Amino acid sequence: MRQAQRRTSTGLALYDRAAADAAATVIARYSTSFGLACRLLGPRPRPHVRNIYALARIADEIVDGPAAEAGMTPQAMSEVLDQLEQEVLDATDRGFSSNLVVHAFAGTARECGIGPELVAPFFASMRTDLHTQQHDAMSHDTYVYGSAEVIGLMCLQVFVNAGAPHPITPSPELTEGARRLGAAFQDVNFLRDRNHDDAVLGRDYLGLTGDEVGRTAILDRIDADLAAAARTIPALPADCRRAVTAAHDLFAELAARLRTCGDDDARVRVPDAVKARLAARALLGFAPREARA
């Protein structure tokens, strides 16, 4: 009996828990806002969403500073991304990785039906950051699909499949909502980070160059995406709605503040008290706030 207990406490179940803890630590270090929304998820989807975002964060850090600070060239970063993508695919196939965050993601992918059709576009967008500094409308849309919309689609796979015996395909309505919410999130972040992206990373995702008309058009697109996504949130499983509502409303608030602040050097933020109010509103079951359509 004691030997059986020892095997259980040191076997794959323990490794799975350690991997999930590692993913949760990555998220806690990098994003307080995401952590707040994630806590509103039910226990069924919560660890899986953390696993997705932890992997995305690690890939993002390869191209957004730490790897360069370590002395890596763009070619070396590309090779590391290639290795990471292959490790994700291999781990999803075999059910194990020596990289704890990859192992956590692979477990989520296997349970929830996240396949190469979502993994490959994400890594393609990450590689784009290594060689593309100026985006046009087409490359922007391709980049946003891979870097943000597929993350929304991965989360949607979790929302509808976590804990189920076999993954199913989400409805077209929910798929469209997930894509548009991811796109809105990304464009909000592009606007918030424009000065940093230009000065530090040498990238221009939006091609605005002081064009206030173009900036207004982007904000209009963000609001339309947020409004479309909001209409689909009530169709999500009950243990996901509050968290998605809170995330939606936080970015709707950011978009509203971006519209009033103008194109200055300060990164737009939502005060903690406002974040808490938005979270409380979502927790109480209110529908997503209205966005300009």
PDB file of N, CA, C and O in Angstrom, residues 57-90:
ATOM      1  N   ARG A  57       3.147  33.453 -23.458  1.00  0.00           N
ATOM      2  CA  ARG A  57       4.045  34.428 -22.860  1.00  0.00           C
ATOM      3  C   ARG A  57       5.507  34.051 -23.096  1.00  0.00           C
ATOM      4  O   ARG A  57       6.336  34.905 -23.421  1.00  0.00           O
ATOM      5  N   ILE A  58       5.842  32.785 -22.942  1.00  0.00           N
ATOM      6  CA  ILE A  58       7.222  32.367 -23.156  1.00  0.00           C
ATOM      7  C   ILE A  58       7.635  32.613 -24.606  1.00  0.00           C
ATOM      8  O   ILE A  58       8.725  33.138 -24.882  1.00  0.00           O
ATOM      9  N   ALA A  59       6.785  32.252 -25.550  1.00  0.00           N
ATOM     10  CA  ALA A  59       7.103  32.498 -26.956  1.00  0.00           C
ATOM     11  C   ALA A  59       7.259  33.989 -27.224  1.00  0.00           C
ATOM     12  O   ALA A  59       8.166  34.419 -27.956  1.00  0.00           O
ATOM     13  N   ASP A  60       6.385  34.792 -26.636  1.00  0.00           N
ATOM     14  CA  ASP A  60       6.442  36.235 -26.813  1.00  0.00           C
ATOM     15  C   ASP A  60       7.753  36.802 -26.265  1.00  0.00           C
ATOM     16  O   ASP A  60       8.351  37.702 -26.861  1.00  0.00           O
ATOM     17  N   GLU A  61       8.203  36.287 -25.142  1.00  0.00           N
ATOM     18  CA  GLU A  61       9.436  36.789 -24.546  1.00  0.00           C
ATOM     19  C   GLU A  61      10.667  36.449 -25.383  1.00  0.00           C
ATOM     20  O   GLU A  61      11.678  37.149 -25.318  1.00  0.00           O
ATOM     21  N   ILE A  62      10.584  35.394 -26.168  1.00  0.00           N
ATOM     22  CA  ILE A  62      11.710  35.061 -27.046  1.00  0.00           C
ATOM     23  C   ILE A  62      11.963  36.188 -28.038  1.00  0.00           C
ATOM     24  O   ILE A  62      13.114  36.512 -28.357  1.00  0.00           O
ATOM     25  N   VAL A  63      10.889  36.832 -28.511  1.00  0.00           N
ATOM     26  CA  VAL A  63      11.039  37.852 -29.550  1.00  0.00           C
ATOM     27  C   VAL A  63      10.949  39.274 -29.033  1.00  0.00           C
ATOM     28  O   VAL A  63      11.230  40.217 -29.763  1.00  0.00           O
ATOM     29  N   ASP A  64      10.576  39.450 -27.776  1.00  0.00           N
ATOM     30  CA  ASP A  64      10.297  40.798 -27.279  1.00  0.00           C
ATOM     31  C   ASP A  64      11.279  41.314 -26.235  1.00  0.00           C
ATOM     32  O   ASP A  64      10.925  42.199 -25.456  1.00  0.00           O
ATOM     33  N   GLY A  65      12.501  40.807 -26.188  1.00  0.00           N
ATOM     34  CA  GLY A  65      13.475  41.444 -25.318  1.00  0.00           C
ATOM     35  C   GLY A  65      14.408  40.547 -24.551  1.00  0.00           C
ATOM     36  O   GLY A  65      15.640  40.656 -24.681  1.00  0.00           O
ATOM     37  N   PRO A  66      13.910  39.666 -23.688  1.00  0.00           N
ATOM     38  CA  PRO A  66      14.824  38.881 -22.853  1.00  0.00           C
ATOM     39  C   PRO A  66      15.844  38.060 -23.638  1.00  0.00           C
ATOM     40  O   PRO A  66      17.008  37.981 -23.234  1.00  0.00           O
ATOM     41  N   ALA A  67      15.437  37.464 -24.743  1.00  0.00           N
ATOM     42  CA  ALA A  67      16.398  36.669 -25.525  1.00  0.00           C
ATOM     43  C   ALA A  67      17.482  37.567 -26.108  1.00  0.00           C
ATOM     44  O   ALA A  67      18.672  37.205 -26.116  1.00  0.00           O
ATOM     45  N   ALA A  68      17.086  38.747 -26.595  1.00  0.00           N
ATOM     46  CA  ALA A  68      18.088  39.685 -27.113  1.00  0.00           C
ATOM     47  C   ALA A  68      19.014  40.159 -26.007  1.00  0.00           C
ATOM     48  O   ALA A  68      20.230  40.304 -26.205  1.00  0.00           O
ATOM     49  N   GLU A  69      18.463  40.412 -24.820  1.00  0.00           N
ATOM     50  CA  GLU A  69      19.286  40.826 -23.689  1.00  0.00           C
ATOM     51  C   GLU A  69      20.292  39.743 -23.312  1.00  0.00           C
ATOM     52  O   GLU A  69      21.379  40.033 -22.800  1.00  0.00           O
ATOM     53  N   ALA A  70      19.932  38.499 -23.562  1.00  0.00           N
ATOM     54  CA  ALA A  70      20.851  37.389 -23.286  1.00  0.00           C
ATOM     55  C   ALA A  70      21.913  37.251 -24.363  1.00  0.00           C
ATOM     56  O   ALA A  70      22.802  36.393 -24.253  1.00  0.00           O
ATOM     57  N   GLY A  71      21.849  38.076 -25.413  1.00  0.00           N
ATOM     58  CA  GLY A  71      22.862  38.064 -26.457  1.00  0.00           C
ATOM     59  C   GLY A  71      22.513  37.249 -27.683  1.00  0.00           C
ATOM     60  O   GLY A  71      23.369  37.039 -28.548  1.00  0.00           O
ATOM     61  N   MET A  72      21.248  36.820 -27.805  1.00  0.00           N
ATOM     62  CA  MET A  72      20.861  36.004 -28.945  1.00  0.00           C
ATOM     63  C   MET A  72      20.609  36.857 -30.179  1.00  0.00           C
ATOM     64  O   MET A  72      20.048  37.953 -30.090  1.00  0.00           O
ATOM     65  N   THR A  73      20.992  36.348 -31.348  1.00  0.00           N
ATOM     66  CA  THR A  73      20.717  36.997 -32.616  1.00  0.00           C
ATOM     67  C   THR A  73      19.305  36.643 -33.080  1.00  0.00           C
ATOM     68  O   THR A  73      18.714  35.659 -32.608  1.00  0.00           O
ATOM     69  N   PRO A  74      18.739  37.404 -34.022  1.00  0.00           N
ATOM     70  CA  PRO A  74      17.429  37.028 -34.565  1.00  0.00           C
ATOM     71  C   PRO A  74      17.403  35.609 -35.120  1.00  0.00           C
ATOM     72  O   PRO A  74      16.403  34.899 -34.977  1.00  0.00           O
ATOM     73  N   GLN A  75      18.493  35.175 -35.760  1.00  0.00           N
ATOM     74  CA  GLN A  75      18.544  33.807 -36.273  1.00  0.00           C
ATOM     75  C   GLN A  75      18.471  32.794 -35.148  1.00  0.00           C
ATOM     76  O   GLN A  75      17.758  31.780 -35.240  1.00  0.00           O
ATOM     77  N   ALA A  76      19.175  33.060 -34.055  1.00  0.00           N
ATOM     78  CA  ALA A  76      19.129  32.151 -32.910  1.00  0.00           C
ATOM     79  C   ALA A  76      17.744  32.130 -32.290  1.00  0.00           C
ATOM     80  O   ALA A  76      17.248  31.073 -31.884  1.00  0.00           O
ATOM     81  N   MET A  77      17.108  33.293 -32.213  1.00  0.00           N
ATOM     82  CA  MET A  77      15.744  33.348 -31.672  1.00  0.00           C
ATOM     83  C   MET A  77      14.792  32.541 -32.536  1.00  0.00           C
ATOM     84  O   MET A  77      13.910  31.837 -32.026  1.00  0.00           O
ATOM     85  N   SER A  78      14.958  32.646 -33.857  1.00  0.00           N
ATOM     86  CA  SER A  78      14.105  31.884 -34.759  1.00  0.00           C
ATOM     87  C   SER A  78      14.289  30.387 -34.543  1.00  0.00           C
ATOM     88  O   SER A  78      13.313  29.623 -34.544  1.00  0.00           O
ATOM     89  N   GLU A  79      15.523  29.971 -34.335  1.00  0.00           N
ATOM     90  CA  GLU A  79      15.790  28.555 -34.080  1.00  0.00           C
ATOM     91  C   GLU A  79      15.160  28.092 -32.768  1.00  0.00           C
ATOM     92  O   GLU A  79      14.612  26.983 -32.678  1.00  0.00           O
ATOM     93  N   VAL A  80      15.206  28.956 -31.746  1.00  0.00           N
ATOM     94  CA  VAL A  80      14.582  28.616 -30.465  1.00  0.00           C
ATOM     95  C   VAL A  80      13.070  28.500 -30.626  1.00  0.00           C
ATOM     96  O   VAL A  80      12.435  27.597 -30.069  1.00  0.00           O
ATOM     97  N   LEU A  81      12.474  29.414 -31.401  1.00  0.00           N
ATOM     98  CA  LEU A  81      11.036  29.317 -31.668  1.00  0.00           C
ATOM     99  C   LEU A  81      10.698  28.021 -32.399  1.00  0.00           C
ATOM    100  O   LEU A  81       9.699  27.361 -32.077  1.00  0.00           O
ATOM    101  N   ASP A  82      11.516  27.675 -33.390  1.00  0.00           N
ATOM    102  CA  ASP A  82      11.296  26.414 -34.114  1.00  0.00           C
ATOM    103  C   ASP A  82      11.330  25.227 -33.153  1.00  0.00           C
ATOM    104  O   ASP A  82      10.483  24.325 -33.219  1.00  0.00           O
ATOM    105  N   GLN A  83      12.326  25.224 -32.273  1.00  0.00           N
ATOM    106  CA  GLN A  83      12.459  24.133 -31.318  1.00  0.00           C
ATOM    107  C   GLN A  83      11.269  24.081 -30.365  1.00  0.00           C
ATOM    108  O   GLN A  83      10.765  22.987 -30.045  1.00  0.00           O
ATOM    109  N   LEU A  84      10.827  25.253 -29.914  1.00  0.00           N
ATOM    110  CA  LEU A  84       9.695  25.300 -28.996  1.00  0.00           C
ATOM    111  C   LEU A  84       8.425  24.798 -29.676  1.00  0.00           C
ATOM    112  O   LEU A  84       7.664  24.011 -29.093  1.00  0.00           O
ATOM    113  N   GLU A  85       8.187  25.229 -30.911  1.00  0.00           N
ATOM    114  CA  GLU A  85       7.007  24.757 -31.628  1.00  0.00           C
ATOM    115  C   GLU A  85       7.040  23.245 -31.806  1.00  0.00           C
ATOM    116  O   GLU A  85       6.033  22.552 -31.587  1.00  0.00           O
ATOM    117  N   GLN A  86       8.186  22.716 -32.194  1.00  0.00           N
ATOM    118  CA  GLN A  86       8.277  21.275 -32.389  1.00  0.00           C
ATOM    119  C   GLN A  86       8.083  20.530 -31.080  1.00  0.00           C
ATOM    120  O   GLN A  86       7.439  19.473 -31.039  1.00  0.00           O
ATOM    121  N   GLU A  87       8.619  21.081 -29.998  1.00  0.00           N
ATOM    122  CA  GLU A  87       8.427  20.445 -28.695  1.00  0.00           C
ATOM    123  C   GLU A  87       6.951  20.440 -28.298  1.00  0.00           C
ATOM    124  O   GLU A  87       6.453  19.452 -27.738  1.00  0.00           O
ATOM    125  N   VAL A  88       6.238  21.517 -28.612  1.00  0.00           N
ATOM    126  CA  VAL A  88       4.798  21.569 -28.332  1.00  0.00           C
ATOM    127  C   VAL A  88       4.069  20.481 -29.111  1.00  0.00           C
ATOM    128  O   VAL A  88       3.228  19.755 -28.567  1.00  0.00           O
ATOM    129  N   LEU A  89       4.366  20.376 -30.393  1.00  0.00           N
ATOM    130  CA  LEU A  89       3.702  19.369 -31.221  1.00  0.00           C
ATOM    131  C   LEU A  89       4.044  17.958 -30.762  1.00  0.00           C
ATOM    132  O   LEU A  89       3.164  17.087 -30.682  1.00  0.00           O
ATOM    133  N   ASP A  90       5.316  17.729 -30.453  1.00  0.00           N
ATOM    134  CA  ASP A  90       5.730  16.399 -30.002  1.00  0.00           C
ATOM    135  C   ASP A  90       5.084  16.049 -28.665  1.00  0.00           C
ATOM    136  O   ASP A  90       4.614  14.915 -28.456  1.00  0.00           O
TER     137      ASP A  90
END
